[in-house]
Amino acid sequence: MDGGAPLPERPITEPQLRDLAAILHRRLGRGMILWLLGQVLRPEALGPAANHTGDAAALAHAAVEALAKAGQVLEAAALLRQTAHGNSRLALELNRVLRGERLDGDARTQALLNEYEPFFNSATFAEWFARAQRVVCAIALGEPENNIVGTGFLVGPDLVLTNYHVLEQFLAPEDGGGGPVKAGASGDQIFFFFDYIVAPKPRVPPELSGRDTFVTAVKDDWLVHARRRLPNDGKAGCAATVTDEYDYALVRLARKVGEQPVRRGGGPRRGWLSLPEKIDVLDSVDKRLVVLQHPAGAEQQFDVGAYDRLDASQTRVWYALSTAKGSSGAAALDKEGRLFALHNAEVEPRPELGLLNGKGLNQGIRIDFIAKDLGSAKLQGWPVPAFQDHAEFWSLNDDLANPRPIIGRSTFRDDLLRLATIGSPERALVVTGRPGSGRRFSVELWKRVLGGKAACMELKPDELSRLTPRKFLENVGIDFGLEGECGPIPDERKTEDRPRWLTMDAPRWLAATLHRAARRDAARYPAWIIVNSVVPEGEPLSWADGLKELFAALLGAADAEQRRVDIPELRWLFLGASATDFPLLAVPRVEEDLSRASDMDGEFVKCLQGAYRALDKTADIADEAWWRAASRRELKRAPEGKPPRAALAEAVRELLAEMRSGGGE
Amino acid sequence: MRTYDAGLLDLARSLLGKGGPLESSAGGDPIAEPALRDALARHAAGAAGAAPLEAKAAAAGAVGAARRALGRAGGGTGSGLSDDEVAGLEAIVQVLGRPAMRFRGGRVEMPPNALGDNARWQVLVATARSRINDVSAAVGRLSAVLDGGDGRAALGTAWRLGADLLVTNRHVAAALVADAKAPAAEWRLDPARKAQVDFAFTDDPPPPAGIGLAALVYCAPEQAVDLAVLRLAGGGAAPPPAAPALDWSGESLGRELPAAGGGGAARFQGTEVYVVGHPLHLRATGDTRSVFGAADGRKRCSPGFVTRVDAALPALEHDCSTLGGNSGSCVFSVDGHAVIGLHVGGRQADAETRTRAEANFAVALARLGEYAAARVLRGAADGAGV
């Protein structure tokens, strides 16, 4: 599996393109639209989109037009799904449009949004939802079924949890049914489809070359542990006493997909969900749940509903939300993204049960019972440690044929992530250094790490010299996608008011605007302003009149009367020759001087490791000392004047090309 | 080749086994008898307009006949099924997974229940309703305008192609030409026979007047390609709906899977499709009425599978529920909502001869290859003209 979802080849209709443009305009703003285009299209393919500097709506339409012309609409949508899932409204709208539904603002759309709103407003939603979607998979069986039969999800790097009855055809019948459950067929005929977010449906059995992206179970000993299903489960006549009929199967995959990055260029790994030893069922009545599922073998869906009660055996939880055949094995999660149940059945409709919120009841096995059962089975390697993602991008893009390797810059990346939280005490990151040290590369790196997630605006040296403060504020609105939402920028009424306007009126206006926007769309904030003041050596850097003063105020500097405006939703990245170039007096900040020495050999090995894994290797590259020595050799033979990071990046490109052609095996 | 009855038995048996509360798509318990009877009775009451007791009796009769057939046939070929048994099996197949869904309020309706394969189509409608609605808008009822202009006599179904064209069957177009016995290349519309297409002939209130026809621009001469292309008359009150995309890929039909274990014959794995057309009881029989209820020629969406691709002919077979008025219907792929075929005819019994075809069949775009019809369709779709 290559980690990226196969992109379906199907026509995109004109109405869909119009809706996509509306989504880009409404949810991204100019800054992120430009980021998206930069990621997906070559500069020459931008067409008219490259010339839209003012109107974000026109830019969005031009962007979609350019993407459609280049046949890259689905590529762009996939990238947004991978990077911007934290923006849940964007995710919801994107999925709807790609499924062919219109964003026509009808009552159904509104009802859907109202129903999901409590989830979207959850403080942690953005963090867990993207990961949960990545770990859920459709499960298919080969002969004689040759079809998608259910759903599952990762609970370890190479472990998928699903229902016993999903795999029952591939399990060995036991005399009397009392002994341990055993595998009854080869694991290489069980297929797991991750990232199946949009149609078309994968074919089963999948073709080794072609559109289908999958991983199989290990051929032998694929069944780690399982418990039988309960006779009459979900029916009125179901037993009230359960011994260990928890209807689950834990399957080992042929590859540790949970440890692999979702994107070829590295970055966040797929991860897995942890099984809690305890869930709170007493205080859970009417608790909101979400079930991520592949109903009827369709692309991944989710529905939100409410917990209702325990069944008579106390081992099943009943909830009211929509599922269907094929949803078995789905993950039922609570509002904080914690596993609550393993979905397994519909509760057979009976008059006395009625409907809850207009929906029938469905049921899942309590996940704490499964966790305890697995714990008592004394399985090797169980429990699996909770997922911790320390993975980094090794390339600025996902193109293995033409990668842009990133050598080091771990400090910068860590700083970015730290400042990207609303509670960060520092609001500014300052990167300085000599020419060729990688200051401008920092902009690309910012886009790789935070692009597609956070609203952003990039200012280049010529813009610093010509943008009036008012024009700057107007552009903030356009670039952050706030058109139509921010009130009018306050006027400077008299000349003598200008200092007050710069230090109080304008910052207060922006603070209020960003505060409102962040309440509506928390995932995109803090937003970033990137101030790139890197000019060729010897050229002076000039600032437009009043811009520096405005920046100082926006950064939290106090005015003459010691008044200051706090904007916790705003972050700054300054790139230049020296921190003194910027209005940072008394501003809490993080500084990085790229002129200082760093462990270049270690950074080279780390990048190479990322590239190696992108080729679907899960092991580490052997003999780090040898590769460190190779790094030193590369630096020695690099032409004079070539920046060391650029030389090592070139070496990674060459080595990757060799590995791809088989030379590195 | 399997007989129609054997296929019907297999499908009914498969659908009846997709019950129980567990939510895996594989296997499952038998569908509970009360739920089955209830669904059949609702179908009889709703679609066929039977009174409650009559509907219950019809449901019991259908279940009984089907059980007799399944019990007797076992795993056999199903030869020698009685008309009652076929009707019972067909009713069960439609109610459990081959529905003919109506359009109301401009939207395709959900299948009537979640039994059998209907769960699959419910998810399809829930996730792709807008796409289905959009492409179905391009399908219309072709009818002859009766003397005086007030009446309409249904001829079949047609769908949009290119800027101003329609696709239907040659055997449908035959009713509009001056001399249907002449070679197809010489066919011309008979000016005395007025005809029109209604794209909005659904369960919604009466639509504005249909669009007339200007000319017959192409008629395939080959027996195996039952296809004709008509040109719409201009000057209508509203522009005709947009034409759907055409899918020429062989992948859109399905694929051959190697035999399990490497031995035996390859098996065909067909894709999910839906037929949009205007089914009508041209001559209602007991069994067609039990399956379709009031098949009044209004637009329906019938989901199912491609079941076979003919090795020698440009044809596919499918198991979607269709009737006589479906001639000329559009076969859409579920994956891309593009046209993959032109429905030609089906398995419904002829009321007079009591004979029936072995399967529903359609012209398969992907199999048209070098036939002139392929060039015509491609040219029209690309705007290059016919």
Short mmCIF file of N, CA and C in Angstrom, two decimals, chain A residues 10-11 16 99-102 143 145-146 148-149 165 169 200-201 203-205 207 229 233 235 295-296 298 301 323-328 343-346 362, chain B residues 18-29 107 116 119-120 123 126-131 134 245 251 255 257-260 267 269 272 335-338:
data_model
loop_
_atom_site.label_atom_id
_atom_site.label_comp_id
_atom_site.label_asym_id
_atom_site.label_seq_id
_atom_site.Cartn_x
_atom_site.Cartn_y
_atom_site.Cartn_z
N ARG A 10 -13.43 9.74 -12.81
CA ARG A 10 -14.82 9.86 -13.21
C ARG A 10 -15.09 11.33 -13.50
N PRO A 11 -16.06 11.56 -14.33
CA PRO A 11 -16.28 12.95 -14.72
C PRO A 11 -16.77 13.79 -13.55
N GLN A 16 -20.80 20.47 -9.86
CA GLN A 16 -19.84 20.09 -8.83
C GLN A 16 -18.67 21.07 -8.79
N ARG A 99 -19.48 13.33 -3.76
CA ARG A 99 -20.48 12.27 -3.95
C ARG A 99 -21.58 12.72 -4.88
N GLY A 100 -21.49 13.93 -5.36
CA GLY A 100 -22.48 14.37 -6.34
C GLY A 100 -23.64 15.13 -5.74
N GLU A 101 -23.61 15.38 -4.42
CA GLU A 101 -24.70 16.14 -3.83
C GLU A 101 -24.43 17.62 -4.00
N ARG A 102 -25.52 18.38 -4.08
CA ARG A 102 -25.36 19.80 -4.26
C ARG A 102 -25.36 20.52 -2.92
N GLU A 143 -12.35 -15.35 -2.57
CA GLU A 143 -13.24 -16.48 -2.85
C GLU A 143 -13.83 -17.09 -1.59
N GLU A 145 -16.56 -15.18 -1.65
CA GLU A 145 -17.39 -13.98 -1.47
C GLU A 145 -17.08 -12.92 -2.52
N ASN A 146 -15.78 -12.61 -2.66
CA ASN A 146 -15.36 -11.57 -3.61
C ASN A 146 -16.14 -10.27 -3.47
N ILE A 148 -16.87 -6.67 -0.57
CA ILE A 148 -16.66 -6.00 0.71
C ILE A 148 -17.75 -6.49 1.66
N VAL A 149 -17.32 -6.93 2.83
CA VAL A 149 -18.30 -7.54 3.74
C VAL A 149 -18.50 -6.74 5.02
N HIS A 165 -18.26 -12.17 13.07
CA HIS A 165 -19.17 -12.59 12.01
C HIS A 165 -18.83 -11.99 10.65
N GLN A 169 -16.82 -16.65 7.45
CA GLN A 169 -16.57 -17.60 6.36
C GLN A 169 -15.13 -18.07 6.33
N PRO A 200 -14.86 5.30 -6.91
CA PRO A 200 -15.58 4.05 -7.06
C PRO A 200 -15.20 3.00 -6.01
N LYS A 201 -16.05 2.04 -5.90
CA LYS A 201 -15.83 0.94 -4.97
C LYS A 201 -14.64 0.11 -5.43
N ARG A 203 -12.41 -3.03 -6.37
CA ARG A 203 -12.81 -4.35 -6.85
C ARG A 203 -12.25 -5.43 -5.95
N VAL A 204 -12.98 -6.50 -5.83
CA VAL A 204 -12.54 -7.62 -4.99
C VAL A 204 -12.64 -8.90 -5.80
N PRO A 205 -11.56 -9.68 -5.93
CA PRO A 205 -10.23 -9.37 -5.39
C PRO A 205 -9.61 -8.19 -6.12
N GLU A 207 -6.85 -5.77 -7.96
CA GLU A 207 -5.78 -6.07 -8.91
C GLU A 207 -4.48 -5.50 -8.38
N ARG A 229 -19.80 -14.98 17.94
CA ARG A 229 -20.98 -14.13 18.05
C ARG A 229 -22.02 -14.81 18.93
N ASP A 233 -28.14 -12.56 18.22
CA ASP A 233 -27.69 -11.22 18.63
C ASP A 233 -28.54 -10.15 17.93
N LYS A 235 -31.67 -9.78 18.30
CA LYS A 235 -33.08 -10.18 18.21
C LYS A 235 -33.72 -10.18 19.60
N PRO A 295 -21.02 1.31 5.02
CA PRO A 295 -22.29 0.61 4.83
C PRO A 295 -22.44 0.14 3.39
N ALA A 296 -22.87 -1.10 3.26
CA ALA A 296 -23.10 -1.69 1.92
C ALA A 296 -21.86 -1.59 1.04
N ALA A 298 -20.01 0.84 0.65
CA ALA A 298 -19.86 2.18 0.08
C ALA A 298 -18.62 2.86 0.67
N GLN A 301 -18.48 6.44 5.44
CA GLN A 301 -19.53 7.36 5.87
C GLN A 301 -19.43 7.51 7.38
N THR A 323 -27.04 2.89 10.33
CA THR A 323 -26.03 1.94 9.85
C THR A 323 -26.73 1.04 8.84
N ALA A 324 -26.00 0.12 8.26
CA ALA A 324 -26.60 -0.81 7.29
C ALA A 324 -25.72 -2.05 7.22
N LYS A 325 -26.18 -3.03 6.45
CA LYS A 325 -25.34 -4.19 6.22
C LYS A 325 -24.00 -3.71 5.66
N GLY A 326 -22.93 -4.18 6.22
CA GLY A 326 -21.60 -3.70 5.82
C GLY A 326 -20.99 -2.79 6.86
N SER A 327 -21.83 -2.33 7.81
CA SER A 327 -21.31 -1.47 8.88
C SER A 327 -20.71 -2.28 10.02
N SER A 328 -20.94 -3.57 10.04
CA SER A 328 -20.39 -4.40 11.11
C SER A 328 -18.88 -4.21 11.19
N HIS A 343 -19.23 -1.74 16.59
CA HIS A 343 -20.59 -1.90 16.04
C HIS A 343 -20.76 -3.31 15.47
N ASN A 344 -21.89 -3.95 15.75
CA ASN A 344 -22.06 -5.29 15.18
C ASN A 344 -23.45 -5.61 14.65
N ALA A 345 -24.50 -4.88 15.07
CA ALA A 345 -25.83 -5.34 14.64
C ALA A 345 -26.86 -4.23 14.73
N GLU A 346 -27.92 -4.49 14.03
CA GLU A 346 -29.13 -3.69 14.21
C GLU A 346 -29.89 -4.31 15.38
N ASN A 362 -29.41 0.62 17.00
CA ASN A 362 -28.34 -0.28 16.58
C ASN A 362 -27.49 -0.59 17.79
N LYS B 18 -30.32 -12.88 2.98
CA LYS B 18 -29.63 -11.67 3.47
C LYS B 18 -30.44 -11.01 4.57
N GLY B 19 -30.75 -11.77 5.60
CA GLY B 19 -31.54 -11.21 6.69
C GLY B 19 -30.79 -11.22 8.00
N GLY B 20 -31.53 -10.97 9.07
CA GLY B 20 -30.95 -10.99 10.41
C GLY B 20 -30.38 -9.64 10.79
N PRO B 21 -30.24 -9.42 12.09
CA PRO B 21 -29.78 -8.11 12.57
C PRO B 21 -28.28 -7.87 12.37
N LEU B 22 -27.47 -8.93 12.27
CA LEU B 22 -26.02 -8.71 12.13
C LEU B 22 -25.76 -7.92 10.85
N GLU B 23 -24.76 -7.03 10.90
CA GLU B 23 -24.62 -6.08 9.79
C GLU B 23 -23.39 -6.31 8.92
N SER B 24 -23.02 -7.57 8.77
CA SER B 24 -22.05 -7.89 7.74
C SER B 24 -22.80 -8.02 6.42
N SER B 25 -22.10 -7.72 5.30
CA SER B 25 -22.74 -7.87 4.00
C SER B 25 -22.73 -9.31 3.54
N ALA B 26 -21.93 -10.13 4.19
CA ALA B 26 -21.82 -11.53 3.76
C ALA B 26 -22.79 -12.40 4.54
N GLY B 27 -23.28 -13.41 3.88
CA GLY B 27 -24.11 -14.40 4.57
C GLY B 27 -25.30 -13.76 5.25
N GLY B 28 -25.51 -14.14 6.46
CA GLY B 28 -26.66 -13.61 7.19
C GLY B 28 -27.68 -14.70 7.43
N ASP B 29 -28.69 -14.37 8.18
CA ASP B 29 -29.77 -15.31 8.46
C ASP B 29 -30.82 -15.19 7.36
N ARG B 107 -36.93 14.05 -6.96
CA ARG B 107 -35.90 13.21 -6.33
C ARG B 107 -36.29 11.75 -6.42
N GLY B 116 -32.91 -7.60 2.16
CA GLY B 116 -32.15 -8.13 1.03
C GLY B 116 -31.14 -7.12 0.51
N ALA B 119 -30.80 -2.71 1.22
CA ALA B 119 -29.89 -1.95 2.09
C ALA B 119 -28.80 -1.30 1.23
N ARG B 120 -28.34 -2.06 0.25
CA ARG B 120 -27.30 -1.54 -0.67
C ARG B 120 -27.83 -0.34 -1.45
N VAL B 123 -28.27 2.84 0.66
CA VAL B 123 -27.01 3.58 0.84
C VAL B 123 -26.68 4.33 -0.45
N ALA B 126 -28.88 7.32 -0.59
CA ALA B 126 -28.49 8.28 0.44
C ALA B 126 -27.21 9.03 0.08
N THR B 127 -26.30 8.34 -0.57
CA THR B 127 -25.00 8.97 -0.84
C THR B 127 -24.90 9.59 -2.23
N ALA B 128 -25.78 9.20 -3.15
CA ALA B 128 -25.62 9.67 -4.53
C ALA B 128 -26.94 10.14 -5.13
N ARG B 129 -27.86 10.53 -4.29
CA ARG B 129 -29.19 10.89 -4.81
C ARG B 129 -29.10 12.03 -5.84
N SER B 130 -28.30 13.03 -5.53
CA SER B 130 -28.23 14.17 -6.47
C SER B 130 -27.68 13.75 -7.81
N ARG B 131 -26.68 12.87 -7.79
CA ARG B 131 -26.12 12.41 -9.07
C ARG B 131 -27.17 11.64 -9.87
N ASP B 134 -29.69 14.04 -11.24
CA ASP B 134 -29.14 14.83 -12.35
C ASP B 134 -29.15 14.04 -13.66
N ALA B 245 -22.83 11.78 -19.39
CA ALA B 245 -21.55 11.33 -19.94
C ALA B 245 -21.69 9.88 -20.40
N GLU B 251 -14.21 -1.84 -18.32
CA GLU B 251 -14.24 -1.94 -16.86
C GLU B 251 -15.62 -1.57 -16.32
N ARG B 255 -15.85 -7.68 -14.89
CA ARG B 255 -14.62 -8.34 -15.29
C ARG B 255 -14.75 -9.84 -15.08
N LEU B 257 -13.37 -13.13 -13.54
CA LEU B 257 -12.50 -13.58 -12.46
C LEU B 257 -12.02 -14.98 -12.79
N PRO B 258 -10.75 -15.28 -12.51
CA PRO B 258 -10.30 -16.65 -12.74
C PRO B 258 -11.06 -17.60 -11.83
N ALA B 259 -11.19 -18.81 -12.25
CA ALA B 259 -11.91 -19.79 -11.44
C ALA B 259 -11.20 -20.01 -10.12
N ALA B 260 -11.96 -20.26 -9.08
CA ALA B 260 -11.38 -20.51 -7.77
C ALA B 260 -10.45 -21.72 -7.86
N ARG B 267 -15.37 -16.76 -14.10
CA ARG B 267 -16.71 -16.27 -13.75
C ARG B 267 -16.78 -14.77 -13.95
N GLN B 269 -17.90 -11.05 -12.95
CA GLN B 269 -18.27 -10.21 -11.81
C GLN B 269 -18.78 -8.88 -12.37
N GLU B 272 -22.35 -2.73 -10.47
CA GLU B 272 -23.66 -2.23 -10.05
C GLU B 272 -24.13 -1.19 -11.07
N ASP B 335 -20.81 3.47 -10.31
CA ASP B 335 -19.50 4.08 -9.99
C ASP B 335 -19.38 5.50 -10.52
N GLY B 336 -19.74 5.70 -11.77
CA GLY B 336 -19.50 7.01 -12.37
C GLY B 336 -20.74 7.74 -12.79
N HIS B 337 -21.91 7.10 -12.67
CA HIS B 337 -23.19 7.70 -13.09
C HIS B 337 -23.11 8.14 -14.55
N ALA B 338 -22.43 7.34 -15.33
CA ALA B 338 -22.34 7.59 -16.77
C ALA B 338 -23.08 6.47 -17.50
#
